[in-house]
CSV table of C-alpha atoms in Angstrom, one decimal:
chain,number,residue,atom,x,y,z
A,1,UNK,CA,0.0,0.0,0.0
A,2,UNK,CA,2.6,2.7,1.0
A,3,UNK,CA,4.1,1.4,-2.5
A,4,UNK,CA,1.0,2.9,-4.2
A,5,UNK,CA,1.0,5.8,-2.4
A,6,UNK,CA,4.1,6.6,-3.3
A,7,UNK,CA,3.5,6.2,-7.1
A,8,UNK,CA,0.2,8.2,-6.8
A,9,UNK,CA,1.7,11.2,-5.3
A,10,UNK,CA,4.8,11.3,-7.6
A,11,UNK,CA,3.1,10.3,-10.4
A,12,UNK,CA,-0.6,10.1,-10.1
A,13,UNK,CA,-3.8,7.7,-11.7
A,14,UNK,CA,-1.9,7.6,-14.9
A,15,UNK,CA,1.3,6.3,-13.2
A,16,UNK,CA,-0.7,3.4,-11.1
A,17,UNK,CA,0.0,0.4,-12.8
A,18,UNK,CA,0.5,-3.3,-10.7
A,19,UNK,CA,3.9,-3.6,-12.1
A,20,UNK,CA,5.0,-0.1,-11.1
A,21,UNK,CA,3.7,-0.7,-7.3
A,22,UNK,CA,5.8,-4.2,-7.6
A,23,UNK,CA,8.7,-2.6,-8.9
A,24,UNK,CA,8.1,0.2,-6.2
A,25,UNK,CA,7.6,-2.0,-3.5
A,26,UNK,CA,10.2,-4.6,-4.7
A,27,UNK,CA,7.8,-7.5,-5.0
A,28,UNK,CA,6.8,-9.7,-7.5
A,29,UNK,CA,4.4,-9.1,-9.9
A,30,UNK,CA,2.4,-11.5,-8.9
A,31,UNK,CA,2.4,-10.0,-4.8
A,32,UNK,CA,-0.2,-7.2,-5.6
A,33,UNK,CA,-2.4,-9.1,-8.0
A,34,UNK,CA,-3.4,-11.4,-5.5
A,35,UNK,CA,-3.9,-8.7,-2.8
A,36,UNK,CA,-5.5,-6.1,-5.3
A,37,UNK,CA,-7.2,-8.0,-8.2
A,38,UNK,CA,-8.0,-4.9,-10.0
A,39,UNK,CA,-6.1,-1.3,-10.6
A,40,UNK,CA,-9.5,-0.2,-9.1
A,41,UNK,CA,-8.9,-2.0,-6.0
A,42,UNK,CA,-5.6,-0.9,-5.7
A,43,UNK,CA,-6.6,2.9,-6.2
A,44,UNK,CA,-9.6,2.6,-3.9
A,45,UNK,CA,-7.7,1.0,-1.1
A,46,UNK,CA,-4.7,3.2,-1.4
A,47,UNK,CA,-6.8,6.4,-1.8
A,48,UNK,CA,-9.5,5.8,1.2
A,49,UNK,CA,-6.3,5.2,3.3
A,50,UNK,CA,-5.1,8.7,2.3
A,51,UNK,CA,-8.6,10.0,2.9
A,52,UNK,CA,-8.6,8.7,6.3
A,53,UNK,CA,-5.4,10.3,7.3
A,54,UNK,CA,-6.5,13.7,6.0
A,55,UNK,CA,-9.7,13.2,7.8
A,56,UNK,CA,-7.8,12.7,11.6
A,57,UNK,CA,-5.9,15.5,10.8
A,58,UNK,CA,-8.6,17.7,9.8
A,59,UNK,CA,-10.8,16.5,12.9
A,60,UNK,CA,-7.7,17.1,15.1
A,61,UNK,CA,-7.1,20.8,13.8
A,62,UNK,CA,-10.8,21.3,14.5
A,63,UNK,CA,-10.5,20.0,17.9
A,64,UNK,CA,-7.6,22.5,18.7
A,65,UNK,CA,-9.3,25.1,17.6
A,66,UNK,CA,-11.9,24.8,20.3
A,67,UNK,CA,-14.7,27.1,21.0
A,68,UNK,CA,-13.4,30.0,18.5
A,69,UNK,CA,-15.0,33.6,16.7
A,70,UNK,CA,-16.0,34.0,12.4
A,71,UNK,CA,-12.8,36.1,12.4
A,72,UNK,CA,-10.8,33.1,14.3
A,73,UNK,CA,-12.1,30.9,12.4
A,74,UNK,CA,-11.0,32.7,9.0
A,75,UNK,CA,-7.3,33.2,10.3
A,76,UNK,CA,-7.3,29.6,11.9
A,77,UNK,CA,-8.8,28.0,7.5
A,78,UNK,CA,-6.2,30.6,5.9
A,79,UNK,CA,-3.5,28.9,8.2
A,80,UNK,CA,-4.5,25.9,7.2
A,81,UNK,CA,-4.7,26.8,3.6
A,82,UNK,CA,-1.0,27.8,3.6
A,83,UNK,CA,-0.2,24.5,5.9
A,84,UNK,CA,-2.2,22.2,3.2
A,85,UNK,CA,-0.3,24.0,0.5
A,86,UNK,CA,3.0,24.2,2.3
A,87,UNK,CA,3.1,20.6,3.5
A,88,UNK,CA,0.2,18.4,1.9
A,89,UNK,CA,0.9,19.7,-1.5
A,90,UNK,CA,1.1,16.4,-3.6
A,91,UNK,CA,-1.6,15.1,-1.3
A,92,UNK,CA,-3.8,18.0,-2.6
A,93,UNK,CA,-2.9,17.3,-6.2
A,94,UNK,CA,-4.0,13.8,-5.5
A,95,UNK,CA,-6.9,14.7,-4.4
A,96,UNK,CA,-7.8,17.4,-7.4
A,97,UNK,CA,-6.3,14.5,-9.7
A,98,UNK,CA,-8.9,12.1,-8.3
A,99,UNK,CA,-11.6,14.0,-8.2
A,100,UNK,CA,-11.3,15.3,-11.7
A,101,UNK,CA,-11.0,11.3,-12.6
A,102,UNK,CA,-14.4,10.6,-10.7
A,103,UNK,CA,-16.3,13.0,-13.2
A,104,UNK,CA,-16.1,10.1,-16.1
A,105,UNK,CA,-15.2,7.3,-13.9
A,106,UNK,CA,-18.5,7.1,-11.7
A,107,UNK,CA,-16.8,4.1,-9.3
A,108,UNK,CA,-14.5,6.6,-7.9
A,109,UNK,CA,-16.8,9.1,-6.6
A,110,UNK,CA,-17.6,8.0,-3.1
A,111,UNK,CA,-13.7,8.1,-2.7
A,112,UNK,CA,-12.9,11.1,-4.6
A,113,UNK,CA,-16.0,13.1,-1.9
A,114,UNK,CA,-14.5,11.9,1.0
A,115,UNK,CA,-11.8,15.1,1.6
A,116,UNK,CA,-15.0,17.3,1.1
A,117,UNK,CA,-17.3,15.7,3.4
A,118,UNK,CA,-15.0,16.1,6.0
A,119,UNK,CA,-14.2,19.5,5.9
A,120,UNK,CA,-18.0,20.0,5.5
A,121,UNK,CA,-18.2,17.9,9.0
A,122,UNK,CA,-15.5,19.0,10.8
A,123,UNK,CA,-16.2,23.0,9.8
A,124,UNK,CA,-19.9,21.7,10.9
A,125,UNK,CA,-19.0,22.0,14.4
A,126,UNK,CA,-17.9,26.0,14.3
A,127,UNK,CA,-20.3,27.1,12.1
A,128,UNK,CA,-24.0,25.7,10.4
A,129,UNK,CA,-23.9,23.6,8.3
A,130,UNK,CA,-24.8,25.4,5.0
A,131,UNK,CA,-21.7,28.1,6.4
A,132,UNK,CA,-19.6,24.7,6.5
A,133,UNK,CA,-20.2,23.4,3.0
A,134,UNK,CA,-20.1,26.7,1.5
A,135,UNK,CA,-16.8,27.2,3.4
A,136,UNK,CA,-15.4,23.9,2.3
A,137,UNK,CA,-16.6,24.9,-1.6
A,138,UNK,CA,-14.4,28.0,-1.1
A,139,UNK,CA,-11.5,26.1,0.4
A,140,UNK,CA,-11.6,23.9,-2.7
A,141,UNK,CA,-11.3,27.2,-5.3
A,142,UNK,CA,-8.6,28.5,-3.0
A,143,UNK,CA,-6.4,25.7,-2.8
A,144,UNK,CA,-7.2,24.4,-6.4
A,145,UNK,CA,-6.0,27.5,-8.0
A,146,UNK,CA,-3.5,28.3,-5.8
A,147,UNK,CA,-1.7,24.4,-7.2
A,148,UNK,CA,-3.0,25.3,-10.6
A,149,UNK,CA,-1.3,28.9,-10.3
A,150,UNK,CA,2.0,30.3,-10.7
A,151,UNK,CA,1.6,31.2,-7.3
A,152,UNK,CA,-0.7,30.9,-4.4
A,153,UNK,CA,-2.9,34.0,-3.5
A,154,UNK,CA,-1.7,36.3,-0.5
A,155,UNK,CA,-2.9,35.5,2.6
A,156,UNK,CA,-5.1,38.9,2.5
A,157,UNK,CA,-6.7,37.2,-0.4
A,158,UNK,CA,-7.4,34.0,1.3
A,159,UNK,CA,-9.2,35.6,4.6
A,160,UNK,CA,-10.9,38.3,2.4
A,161,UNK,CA,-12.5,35.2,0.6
A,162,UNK,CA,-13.6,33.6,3.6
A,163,UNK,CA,-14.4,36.3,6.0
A,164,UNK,CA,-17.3,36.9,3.1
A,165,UNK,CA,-18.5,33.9,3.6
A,166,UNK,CA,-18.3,34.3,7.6
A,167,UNK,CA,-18.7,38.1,8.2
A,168,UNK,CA,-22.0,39.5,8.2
A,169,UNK,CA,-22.6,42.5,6.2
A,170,UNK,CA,-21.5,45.8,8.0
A,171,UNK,CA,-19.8,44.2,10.6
């Protein structure tokens, strides 16, 4: 598994093969056929393990944060936004990557959801939850563009866009 993981985050879907985990993981062939029957298998497994670890961390940063203000809460996502960025960067592409994947390949989009429905959960405990989801929509365009861009927005930028979401009007 941590063979897969590797070769999705270096090279993503289109570098997944069973002989490139083998050769990663310096195993027969035959090793990951017999655990993972299907390339499918093999993404799914590796990619819900991902999932899962992005989904402690997440619940663990929202657990820190504790009882907190809109305006803490948009300084406490834009620090995570530059933390995601900073350190989770291939993990984010992956997760772009997969969910891009999971517009034509309909077996992959319980897995490909699973970043946003935590983010949508955890933010859920600071905020309502249409505030969450909307919240997690914006994190999405933020860190999306910021990977797609030559570089990512200032951090003005990033709490502008989600002290709209959080700030009532002529506050």
């Amino acid at each position: 598994m941590a063979a897969t993981e590797r070769i999705l985050l270096k090279d993503g879907i289109a570098g997944l093969s069973h002989r490139a985990v083998a050769r990663e993981a310096g195993v027969p062939l035959g090793s990951t056929t017999y655990y993972f029957a299907t390339l499918d298998d093999l993404l799914h497994a590796a990619i819900r393990a991902q999932s899962e670890r992005y989904a402690r961390r997440l619940h663990a940063w929202g657990e820190r944060l504790g009882e907190v203000s809109p305006a803490g809460l948009v300084e406490a996502l834009a620090d995570l936004v530059e933390t995601q960025l900073r350190d989770n960067r291939a993990e984010l592409v992956l997760s772009f990557e997969l969910s891009a994947a999971a517009m034509r390949r309909p077996e992959l989009r319980e897995v490909a959801l699973l970043y946003a429905e935590t983010e949508a959960k955890v933010l859920g405990a600071h905020t309502d939850e249409q505030t969450a989801r909307a919240l997690s929509h914006v994190l999405d365009g933020l860190l999306l563009r910021s990977l797609a861009g030559a570089a990512p927005p200032s951090r003005a930028a990033v709490t502008a866009s989600l002290a709209a979401l959080l700030t009532p009007r002529g506050a």
